[in-house]
Amino acid sequence: MKRQRYRLHSGGRIDRGDERSFSFNGRRYFGYAGDTLASALLANGVHFVGRSFKYHRPRGIFGSGAEEPNALVQLGAGARTDPNMRATTTALFEGLRAKSQNCWPALWFDIGGINDRLSGLLPAGFYYKTFMRPASLWKFYEKIIRNAAGLGRAPVDRDPDRYEHQYAHCDVLVVGAGPAGLAAARAAGATGARVIIADEQSEFGGTLLTENGRRVRIGGEAPDEWLNSISAELNDMPEVNMLPRTTAYGNYAHNFVGLMERITDHLPTEDAEGEVRQRLWKLRAKEIVLATGSLERPLVFAGNDRPGVMLAGAARDYVNRYGVSPGSRVVIFTNNDSAYAAALDMAEADIAVESVIDLRSEVEGDLPRRAREAGIPALQGYTVVATSGRHRVKGVSVMRMNDAGDGVTGPVRNLTCDCVAMSGGWNPAVHLFSQARGKLVFEPDRGIFVPGEPVQAIRSAGACNGAFSLSQCIAEGAETGLAAARVAGFEGEHASPTNVSEPADKPQTPVWRAPTDRKGARMFVDFQNDVTTKDLDLAVREGYHSIEHVKRYTTTGMGTDQGKTSNVNALAIVANALGAEIPAVGVTTFRAPYTPITFGAITGRHVGALFDPVRRTPIHEWHVERGAKFEDVGQWKRAWYYPRNGETMRQAVDREVKAARDGVGILDYSTLGKIDIRGPDAAEFLNRIYTNAWTKLGVGRCRYGLMLRDDGMVMDDGVTLRLAVDHFLMTTTTGNAASVLSWLEEWLQTEWPDLQVFCTSVTEQFATISICGPKARVLLTELAPDMTLSGDEFAHMSMQEGMVAGVAARVLRVSFTGEVGFEINVPARYGRAVWDAFMEAGEAHGITPYGTEAMHVLRAEKGFFIAGQESDGTVTPIDLGMEWIVNWTKGDFVGRRSLNRLDTVREDRKQLVGLITTDLETVLEEGAQIVAHVSDAPPMEMIGHVTSSYYSPNLGRSIALAMIRSGRSRMGETLYAPMPAGTIEVTVTKPVFFDEEGGRLNG
Amino acid sequence: MLNIPCPWCGERDVNEFHCGGEAHIARPTGADTIDDAAWADYLFMRQNPKGRHYERWSHAHGCRRWFHIVRNTDSDQILAVYLMDEAPPDVPEPSS
């Protein structure tokens, strides 16, 4: 094939000296710098580029920009592949590789095309209707449907590219750099306001990029010259930031706009190496000027989806901007004047225009007159009733419209063509306006939705505001840009108006469904999702009267193009079928993003090690050196267990647990939440926050406290130490430290502002080393010879300050294991040194570091609950069997009243119990459901669940804690845990398995 | 994304803040004597208006102070900002 057979001899904004090779479906083609993939394909005569989503019908390039529903391709390969990329917005670069989607095994021979023959069997709602019964078969259907669905393929490998986020503020954001946007940016920029102007295309100019100047002058200049001078002016304004290749994809509350800048997508991979691929802007603009232009509306007629049928404006773009002929013989089909500009430009480029078919019988605008003068044949008051050709349109059949405009009459005329350029008029691109919840107003005469009252500081200018002519765009842009800058606090005067000469446009005549004489002809409304007029009619007949329901039932407008070409047509067709006015049916909600954005851009730098902050204790490196396995607790890395010499986890944990009971164990407890609470009302404050009483706690003494939400449910627990009359140190569970601090502050600020109390997080200021076991006291005595540590002098739940290993320390005598235990708190920077001292001195005593898993086993042997494990936000202290900690006489506290609610005093609430299995070695699964009566198959009545379950080496058997309905009245009962591998029999016990009397605490 | 005017720090993005829900829910005193329904009303029942809404916010990643705003839940427009110890301002119901 000759290179670029459909490239025109001259014209276009392409660089004919810079040839680029690319591949499409494995075949090599050539284009030029400045091409899009779509224009380069058309230059090579390739229209047929993909298969439709449902019927797998051959589809061609349809548009020339963001509106493209058909020409979606898989771009690139390997880790750098991107699905569903619009060929029309993909810049051509050397070595670009693209493939068709939605076809198998190949574009030209596609098995799924059978769906097209079966289309009569695939009406709207087919899946809902067919796969409902029997429900059990859904699992089978789902696999097949999921395989058949979808467009391109997501990459499997890790994304090798870098993305970043940029936060920015500006006075005026201008979206769109067409004539209106440029005029707005210039007017706003001239006041000195900080302006950002963004446009999705690589070049600023919008529609001017396709205006060749034969019929249009701006201020006496050709459009190109005007464009160059205004761009230069903007460039010279220091406060104006110009962002090409940047799509404003989302317009959110309070003028927050998301922009996606494509930095290297137009470059070959080797040129993009080391660069950021895409940048996501999070922009807050004082004022927003939308100059987003308009999107052309297709005509809905029989056979309108064949490759070669495209939008007239797009056809004109290809001719004027890219120097490409979309066909060798073109039929134009329109209901408005704009398509005549395409006819004229094609004729001037020596492309054969077979005829203009105009649905209007009276045509009197400037452009049709010039077309007539240029000798372009036109049939007015005619419509296309059918098209022919399978992989490319070969011809159209036309008939005269009847007088009522709802049918056809007279003989059929057949015209030969290989391209149909159609125009159903232009829809203002109101997407961003509507996303920000601005209400739309329907203009019945022109058949368009225009922006009504904005909800935010947003203005619309130009075609997106329904002002289609160039003179209106420039005037409105300038006026709006100035107004926005003034509201943002800047001063400026109106510039003298720009004189524009252009053809006068006559209004379009909306024709929502072109009549035909063919029975059963298919007219496509949504090209990407294969929705026809028949589907919409059927939905209405079946009772779907809300456009939101019709949308979901038929899937119209639900593709990756979000119905840019289909929504208004679908809406009008549904309104007609309902016999309702269009505004009464309403519009579906426009949602961000305007065009798809990548997950890479959304994620930005929040990947890998930067996904979430990691918190490490001052002793962390020691655990790493000892080969500890870690577990994540919130953002903390905690040593989980320390396997030695190839031990399994079970072996390591068993060893650690036994050592803590038989000798001395040591635990890095630095992650414990610590809150310094100070002020004259601190004791009263704790009295209200905890369920027990605090005012009489002696200085230097500790107390365990339980914190409830006001609905009576357990929230957190921990030991709090009184350092002075007005000074406490509260500890919280590791994961709840931040939320407890917020909780305390909320009560202080919002409910009890009269209390004089300050709370300060000191979690990271202290390293906490916990030792326990029969040899703990001896070891501590060696390291703290000046302290008095005997049982009589240093009682359980008290604190001493003194020197430990030469470091000033607070030592608490507390225990979470049931053994004699000490918590040594030292300034964080001494944590590692003191730990090392303990390890060295402890060697003679067989000191054993233990991790969080052993800690859990030790506390479970004693039946101590863990907030967030036994309790889950639906558990009261009474449910936990902890009524002893609720002080009813001290007065009100958070959660008190709720403990007497009808629901919380029920006898059949889930209560904390122990479970033991008949087989000593069987360890229940945490989360396993418990039943009283086993049946052969589910459903069975579940009466509770296992919350903690371990093997206890001290008891030589498995143990479990569980929340069981009326558990405390079930002691000794046999219950069951039905598991996939078989049912496990369990016996209900008290939730304490070891040293029930607590004698070891004083051992 | 809301732009919240913290009375202490000025305008900041909403992701620096924590929303505490409806404001001016009085916590009953002498709770022992009130019935379950009244207590449940305090605990669980909240307005969900389209339009004017008095609500509590805390500048969690800033000054950590609680304050009030009046917000139009329909347009997200912030109609008033006031401190914890100030009486709720009389803001007219916005017309929808």
Short mmCIF file of N, CA, C and O in Angstrom, two decimals, chain B:
data_model
loop_
_atom_site.label_atom_id
_atom_site.label_comp_id
_atom_site.label_asym_id
_atom_site.label_seq_id
_atom_site.Cartn_x
_atom_site.Cartn_y
_atom_site.Cartn_z
N MET B 1 -14.21 18.93 47.39
CA MET B 1 -13.48 18.98 48.66
C MET B 1 -13.73 20.32 49.33
O MET B 1 -13.39 21.37 48.79
N LEU B 2 -14.33 20.27 50.51
CA LEU B 2 -14.70 21.51 51.19
C LEU B 2 -13.45 22.31 51.58
O LEU B 2 -12.39 21.76 51.82
N ASN B 3 -13.64 23.60 51.63
CA ASN B 3 -12.61 24.53 52.10
C ASN B 3 -13.16 25.10 53.40
O ASN B 3 -14.10 25.88 53.39
N ILE B 4 -12.60 24.68 54.53
CA ILE B 4 -13.22 24.99 55.82
C ILE B 4 -12.49 26.18 56.46
O ILE B 4 -11.27 26.14 56.60
N PRO B 5 -13.22 27.19 56.85
CA PRO B 5 -12.57 28.32 57.53
C PRO B 5 -12.44 28.05 59.02
O PRO B 5 -13.37 28.25 59.79
N CYS B 6 -11.27 27.58 59.42
CA CYS B 6 -11.02 27.38 60.86
C CYS B 6 -10.93 28.75 61.52
O CYS B 6 -10.20 29.62 61.03
N PRO B 7 -11.67 28.97 62.61
CA PRO B 7 -11.63 30.31 63.22
C PRO B 7 -10.26 30.66 63.78
O PRO B 7 -9.98 31.82 64.05
N TRP B 8 -9.39 29.69 63.97
CA TRP B 8 -8.06 29.95 64.52
C TRP B 8 -6.98 30.00 63.44
O TRP B 8 -6.03 30.75 63.54
N CYS B 9 -7.13 29.18 62.39
CA CYS B 9 -6.04 29.03 61.42
C CYS B 9 -6.38 29.58 60.04
O CYS B 9 -5.50 29.68 59.19
N GLY B 10 -7.63 29.86 59.76
CA GLY B 10 -8.01 30.31 58.43
C GLY B 10 -8.48 29.15 57.56
O GLY B 10 -8.72 28.06 58.05
N GLU B 11 -8.59 29.42 56.26
CA GLU B 11 -9.15 28.41 55.35
C GLU B 11 -8.15 27.27 55.13
O GLU B 11 -6.98 27.51 54.84
N ARG B 12 -8.66 26.07 55.26
CA ARG B 12 -7.84 24.87 55.04
C ARG B 12 -8.70 23.82 54.34
O ARG B 12 -9.92 23.82 54.47
N ASP B 13 -8.03 22.89 53.64
CA ASP B 13 -8.75 21.79 53.00
C ASP B 13 -9.44 20.90 54.03
O ASP B 13 -8.92 20.69 55.12
N VAL B 14 -10.53 20.32 53.62
CA VAL B 14 -11.36 19.51 54.52
C VAL B 14 -10.58 18.33 55.08
O VAL B 14 -10.86 17.85 56.18
N ASN B 15 -9.55 17.85 54.34
CA ASN B 15 -8.87 16.66 54.86
C ASN B 15 -7.96 16.96 56.06
O ASN B 15 -7.38 16.06 56.63
N GLU B 16 -7.90 18.22 56.48
CA GLU B 16 -7.25 18.53 57.76
C GLU B 16 -8.23 18.43 58.93
O GLU B 16 -7.84 18.59 60.08
N PHE B 17 -9.51 18.22 58.60
CA PHE B 17 -10.54 18.34 59.63
C PHE B 17 -11.24 17.01 59.89
O PHE B 17 -11.20 16.09 59.09
N HIS B 18 -11.88 16.97 61.04
CA HIS B 18 -12.75 15.85 61.38
C HIS B 18 -14.13 16.43 61.63
O HIS B 18 -14.27 17.44 62.33
N CYS B 19 -15.14 15.83 61.01
CA CYS B 19 -16.50 16.33 61.20
C CYS B 19 -17.13 15.63 62.39
O CYS B 19 -17.14 14.40 62.45
N GLY B 20 -17.64 16.39 63.32
CA GLY B 20 -18.25 15.83 64.53
C GLY B 20 -19.76 15.75 64.46
O GLY B 20 -20.41 15.53 65.48
N GLY B 21 -20.32 15.96 63.27
CA GLY B 21 -21.76 15.78 63.12
C GLY B 21 -22.56 16.95 63.68
O GLY B 21 -22.03 18.03 63.96
N GLU B 22 -23.83 16.69 63.85
CA GLU B 22 -24.77 17.74 64.25
C GLU B 22 -24.35 18.38 65.58
O GLU B 22 -23.96 17.70 66.52
N ALA B 23 -24.50 19.69 65.62
CA ALA B 23 -24.11 20.42 66.82
C ALA B 23 -25.31 20.64 67.74
O ALA B 23 -26.46 20.41 67.36
N HIS B 24 -25.01 21.09 68.94
CA HIS B 24 -26.02 21.50 69.91
C HIS B 24 -26.96 20.36 70.31
O HIS B 24 -28.15 20.54 70.50
N ILE B 25 -26.37 19.16 70.41
CA ILE B 25 -27.10 18.05 71.00
C ILE B 25 -26.75 18.10 72.48
O ILE B 25 -25.61 17.82 72.86
N ALA B 26 -27.71 18.45 73.30
CA ALA B 26 -27.41 18.59 74.73
C ALA B 26 -27.33 17.22 75.37
O ALA B 26 -28.21 16.38 75.18
N ARG B 27 -26.25 16.99 76.10
CA ARG B 27 -26.14 15.71 76.82
C ARG B 27 -26.99 15.83 78.08
O ARG B 27 -26.75 16.71 78.92
N PRO B 28 -28.01 14.94 78.23
CA PRO B 28 -28.91 15.10 79.38
C PRO B 28 -28.15 14.98 80.70
O PRO B 28 -27.27 14.14 80.85
N THR B 29 -28.49 15.85 81.61
CA THR B 29 -27.93 15.72 82.95
C THR B 29 -28.94 14.96 83.79
O THR B 29 -30.12 14.86 83.44
N GLY B 30 -28.46 14.39 84.89
CA GLY B 30 -29.35 13.58 85.71
C GLY B 30 -29.89 12.44 84.89
O GLY B 30 -31.09 12.12 84.89
N ALA B 31 -29.00 11.81 84.14
CA ALA B 31 -29.43 10.83 83.15
C ALA B 31 -30.18 9.66 83.77
O ALA B 31 -31.01 9.03 83.11
N ASP B 32 -29.89 9.36 85.06
CA ASP B 32 -30.53 8.21 85.69
C ASP B 32 -32.05 8.31 85.65
O ASP B 32 -32.74 7.30 85.63
N THR B 33 -32.55 9.54 85.65
CA THR B 33 -34.00 9.70 85.76
C THR B 33 -34.70 9.78 84.41
O THR B 33 -35.92 9.74 84.36
N ILE B 34 -33.93 9.90 83.32
CA ILE B 34 -34.64 10.02 82.05
C ILE B 34 -34.86 8.63 81.43
O ILE B 34 -34.12 7.69 81.70
N ASP B 35 -35.93 8.54 80.65
CA ASP B 35 -36.28 7.21 80.15
C ASP B 35 -35.42 6.82 78.95
O ASP B 35 -34.69 7.64 78.38
N ASP B 36 -35.50 5.54 78.59
CA ASP B 36 -34.69 5.00 77.52
C ASP B 36 -34.87 5.76 76.21
O ASP B 36 -33.92 6.01 75.48
N ALA B 37 -36.13 6.13 75.93
CA ALA B 37 -36.41 6.78 74.64
C ALA B 37 -35.68 8.11 74.55
O ALA B 37 -35.06 8.43 73.53
N ALA B 38 -35.72 8.89 75.65
CA ALA B 38 -35.07 10.20 75.63
C ALA B 38 -33.55 10.03 75.52
O ALA B 38 -32.87 10.79 74.82
N TRP B 39 -33.03 9.03 76.22
CA TRP B 39 -31.58 8.78 76.16
C TRP B 39 -31.18 8.32 74.75
O TRP B 39 -30.18 8.77 74.19
N ALA B 40 -31.98 7.44 74.16
CA ALA B 40 -31.70 6.97 72.80
C ALA B 40 -31.77 8.13 71.81
O ALA B 40 -30.99 8.20 70.87
N ASP B 41 -32.69 9.04 72.07
CA ASP B 41 -32.81 10.21 71.20
C ASP B 41 -31.51 11.02 71.21
O ASP B 41 -31.01 11.44 70.18
N TYR B 42 -30.97 11.18 72.44
CA TYR B 42 -29.68 11.89 72.56
C TYR B 42 -28.56 11.12 71.87
O TYR B 42 -27.73 11.69 71.17
N LEU B 43 -28.54 9.80 72.08
CA LEU B 43 -27.42 9.00 71.56
C LEU B 43 -27.44 8.87 70.04
O LEU B 43 -26.41 9.01 69.39
N PHE B 44 -28.61 8.57 69.52
CA PHE B 44 -28.65 8.06 68.15
C PHE B 44 -29.35 8.96 67.14
O PHE B 44 -29.05 8.86 65.95
N MET B 45 -30.30 9.75 67.55
CA MET B 45 -31.15 10.42 66.57
C MET B 45 -30.53 11.74 66.12
O MET B 45 -30.17 12.58 66.95
N ARG B 46 -30.38 11.88 64.80
CA ARG B 46 -29.79 13.11 64.25
C ARG B 46 -30.64 13.59 63.09
O ARG B 46 -31.27 12.81 62.39
N GLN B 47 -30.62 14.91 62.88
CA GLN B 47 -31.27 15.49 61.71
C GLN B 47 -30.45 15.10 60.49
O GLN B 47 -29.26 14.84 60.59
N ASN B 48 -31.09 15.09 59.34
CA ASN B 48 -30.32 14.89 58.10
C ASN B 48 -30.90 15.84 57.07
O ASN B 48 -31.46 15.41 56.07
N PRO B 49 -30.80 17.14 57.34
CA PRO B 49 -31.57 18.07 56.52
C PRO B 49 -30.92 18.34 55.16
O PRO B 49 -29.70 18.24 55.02
N LYS B 50 -31.74 18.64 54.20
CA LYS B 50 -31.25 19.24 52.96
C LYS B 50 -31.36 20.73 53.17
O LYS B 50 -32.46 21.26 53.26
N GLY B 51 -30.22 21.39 53.31
CA GLY B 51 -30.26 22.83 53.58
C GLY B 51 -29.41 23.16 54.80
O GLY B 51 -28.34 22.58 54.99
N ARG B 52 -29.91 24.05 55.64
CA ARG B 52 -29.13 24.58 56.76
C ARG B 52 -28.84 23.50 57.80
O ARG B 52 -29.74 22.82 58.27
N HIS B 53 -27.58 23.39 58.18
CA HIS B 53 -27.20 22.38 59.15
C HIS B 53 -26.13 22.95 60.08
O HIS B 53 -25.08 23.39 59.62
N TYR B 54 -26.41 22.95 61.36
CA TYR B 54 -25.44 23.38 62.36
C TYR B 54 -24.59 22.18 62.72
O TYR B 54 -25.12 21.15 63.13
N GLU B 55 -23.28 22.29 62.56
CA GLU B 55 -22.44 21.11 62.80
C GLU B 55 -21.13 21.45 63.50
O GLU B 55 -20.68 22.59 63.49
N ARG B 56 -20.55 20.41 64.10
CA ARG B 56 -19.29 20.56 64.84
C ARG B 56 -18.14 20.05 63.98
O ARG B 56 -18.26 19.03 63.32
N TRP B 57 -17.04 20.76 64.00
CA TRP B 57 -15.84 20.31 63.30
C TRP B 57 -14.64 20.48 64.21
O TRP B 57 -14.64 21.35 65.08
N SER B 58 -13.64 19.65 63.98
CA SER B 58 -12.39 19.83 64.72
C SER B 58 -11.23 19.88 63.73
O SER B 58 -11.20 19.13 62.76
N HIS B 59 -10.33 20.80 63.97
CA HIS B 59 -9.18 20.95 63.07
C HIS B 59 -8.12 19.94 63.50
O HIS B 59 -7.08 20.29 64.06
N ALA B 60 -8.40 18.67 63.20
CA ALA B 60 -7.65 17.55 63.77
C ALA B 60 -6.18 17.58 63.38
O ALA B 60 -5.31 17.21 64.17
N HIS B 61 -5.89 17.99 62.14
CA HIS B 61 -4.48 18.05 61.70
C HIS B 61 -3.99 19.49 61.67
O HIS B 61 -3.21 19.88 60.80
N GLY B 62 -4.49 20.29 62.59
CA GLY B 62 -4.07 21.68 62.67
C GLY B 62 -4.00 22.06 64.13
O GLY B 62 -3.22 21.48 64.90
N CYS B 63 -4.87 22.98 64.55
CA CYS B 63 -4.82 23.49 65.92
C CYS B 63 -5.54 22.56 66.90
O CYS B 63 -5.48 22.78 68.10
N ARG B 64 -6.23 21.56 66.38
CA ARG B 64 -6.96 20.58 67.19
C ARG B 64 -8.09 21.21 68.00
O ARG B 64 -8.56 20.63 68.98
N ARG B 65 -8.56 22.35 67.56
CA ARG B 65 -9.68 22.99 68.28
C ARG B 65 -11.00 22.63 67.62
O ARG B 65 -11.11 22.51 66.41
N TRP B 66 -12.00 22.48 68.47
CA TRP B 66 -13.37 22.26 67.98
C TRP B 66 -14.03 23.61 67.77
O TRP B 66 -13.78 24.57 68.50
N PHE B 67 -14.91 23.65 66.75
CA PHE B 67 -15.69 24.87 66.51
C PHE B 67 -16.95 24.47 65.75
O PHE B 67 -17.16 23.29 65.44
N HIS B 68 -17.78 25.45 65.49
CA HIS B 68 -19.06 25.20 64.81
C HIS B 68 -19.06 25.83 63.42
O HIS B 68 -18.47 26.89 63.23
N ILE B 69 -19.73 25.17 62.50
CA ILE B 69 -20.09 25.88 61.28
C ILE B 69 -21.57 25.64 60.97
O ILE B 69 -22.16 24.65 61.43
N VAL B 70 -22.14 26.54 60.22
CA VAL B 70 -23.47 26.32 59.66
C VAL B 70 -23.26 26.14 58.17
O VAL B 70 -22.64 26.98 57.52
N ARG B 71 -23.73 25.00 57.67
CA ARG B 71 -23.44 24.65 56.27
C ARG B 71 -24.76 24.34 55.57
O ARG B 71 -25.66 23.73 56.16
N ASN B 72 -24.86 24.76 54.33
CA ASN B 72 -25.97 24.35 53.49
C ASN B 72 -25.59 23.00 52.88
O ASN B 72 -24.70 22.93 52.03
N THR B 73 -26.25 21.94 53.34
CA THR B 73 -25.84 20.61 52.89
C THR B 73 -26.15 20.38 51.41
O THR B 73 -25.64 19.45 50.81
N ASP B 74 -26.99 21.21 50.85
CA ASP B 74 -27.34 21.07 49.43
C ASP B 74 -26.25 21.67 48.55
O ASP B 74 -25.80 21.05 47.60
N SER B 75 -25.80 22.88 48.88
CA SER B 75 -24.81 23.56 48.04
C SER B 75 -23.41 23.48 48.63
O SER B 75 -22.45 23.87 47.99
N ASP B 76 -23.28 23.00 49.86
CA ASP B 76 -22.03 22.98 50.61
C ASP B 76 -21.56 24.38 51.00
O ASP B 76 -20.47 24.54 51.54
N GLN B 77 -22.36 25.39 50.73
CA GLN B 77 -21.98 26.73 51.12
C GLN B 77 -21.90 26.83 52.65
O GLN B 77 -22.77 26.31 53.36
N ILE B 78 -20.83 27.46 53.14
CA ILE B 78 -20.69 27.63 54.58
C ILE B 78 -21.29 28.98 54.96
O ILE B 78 -20.87 30.02 54.47
N LEU B 79 -22.30 28.94 55.81
CA LEU B 79 -23.11 30.12 56.06
C LEU B 79 -22.64 30.89 57.29
O LEU B 79 -22.88 32.08 57.41
N ALA B 80 -21.98 30.19 58.22
CA ALA B 80 -21.49 30.86 59.42
C ALA B 80 -20.45 29.98 60.10
O ALA B 80 -20.46 28.76 59.92
N VAL B 81 -19.57 30.61 60.85
CA VAL B 81 -18.57 29.91 61.65
C VAL B 81 -18.59 30.55 63.03
O VAL B 81 -18.64 31.77 63.14
N TYR B 82 -18.58 29.75 64.09
CA TYR B 82 -18.56 30.35 65.43
C TYR B 82 -17.92 29.38 66.42
O TYR B 82 -17.78 28.18 66.15
N LEU B 83 -17.52 29.93 67.54
CA LEU B 83 -16.72 29.17 68.50
C LEU B 83 -17.62 28.28 69.36
O LEU B 83 -18.84 28.42 69.39
N MET B 84 -16.96 27.37 70.09
CA MET B 84 -17.72 26.41 70.90
C MET B 84 -18.60 27.11 71.94
O MET B 84 -19.68 26.64 72.24
N ASP B 85 -18.08 28.22 72.50
CA ASP B 85 -18.83 28.84 73.59
C ASP B 85 -19.75 29.96 73.10
O ASP B 85 -20.31 30.70 73.91
N GLU B 86 -19.90 30.07 71.80
CA GLU B 86 -20.80 31.10 71.28
C GLU B 86 -22.19 30.51 71.00
O GLU B 86 -22.31 29.34 70.65
N ALA B 87 -23.18 31.37 71.14
CA ALA B 87 -24.55 30.93 70.85
C ALA B 87 -24.70 30.74 69.35
O ALA B 87 -24.08 31.45 68.56
N PRO B 88 -25.50 29.77 68.93
CA PRO B 88 -25.68 29.57 67.49
C PRO B 88 -26.27 30.81 66.84
O PRO B 88 -27.25 31.35 67.34
N PRO B 89 -25.67 31.27 65.74
CA PRO B 89 -26.21 32.45 65.08
C PRO B 89 -27.52 32.12 64.36
O PRO B 89 -27.75 30.97 63.97
N ASP B 90 -28.32 33.12 64.22
CA ASP B 90 -29.61 32.93 63.54
C ASP B 90 -29.38 33.06 62.04
O ASP B 90 -29.24 34.16 61.52
N VAL B 91 -29.26 31.94 61.38
CA VAL B 91 -29.00 31.94 59.94
C VAL B 91 -30.29 31.55 59.23
O VAL B 91 -30.89 30.54 59.58
N PRO B 92 -30.74 32.35 58.26
CA PRO B 92 -31.98 31.99 57.59
C PRO B 92 -31.80 30.72 56.75
O PRO B 92 -30.72 30.47 56.21
N GLU B 93 -32.85 29.94 56.69
CA GLU B 93 -32.84 28.72 55.86
C GLU B 93 -32.64 29.14 54.41
O GLU B 93 -33.39 29.96 53.88
N PRO B 94 -31.56 28.63 53.74
CA PRO B 94 -31.35 29.05 52.35
C PRO B 94 -32.47 28.54 51.45
O PRO B 94 -33.01 27.45 51.67
N SER B 95 -32.83 29.35 50.48
CA SER B 95 -33.85 28.91 49.53
C SER B 95 -33.19 27.95 48.55
O SER B 95 -32.06 28.15 48.13
N SER B 96 -33.89 26.88 48.21
CA SER B 96 -33.25 25.86 47.36
C SER B 96 -33.59 26.12 45.89
O SER B 96 -34.50 26.82 45.57
#
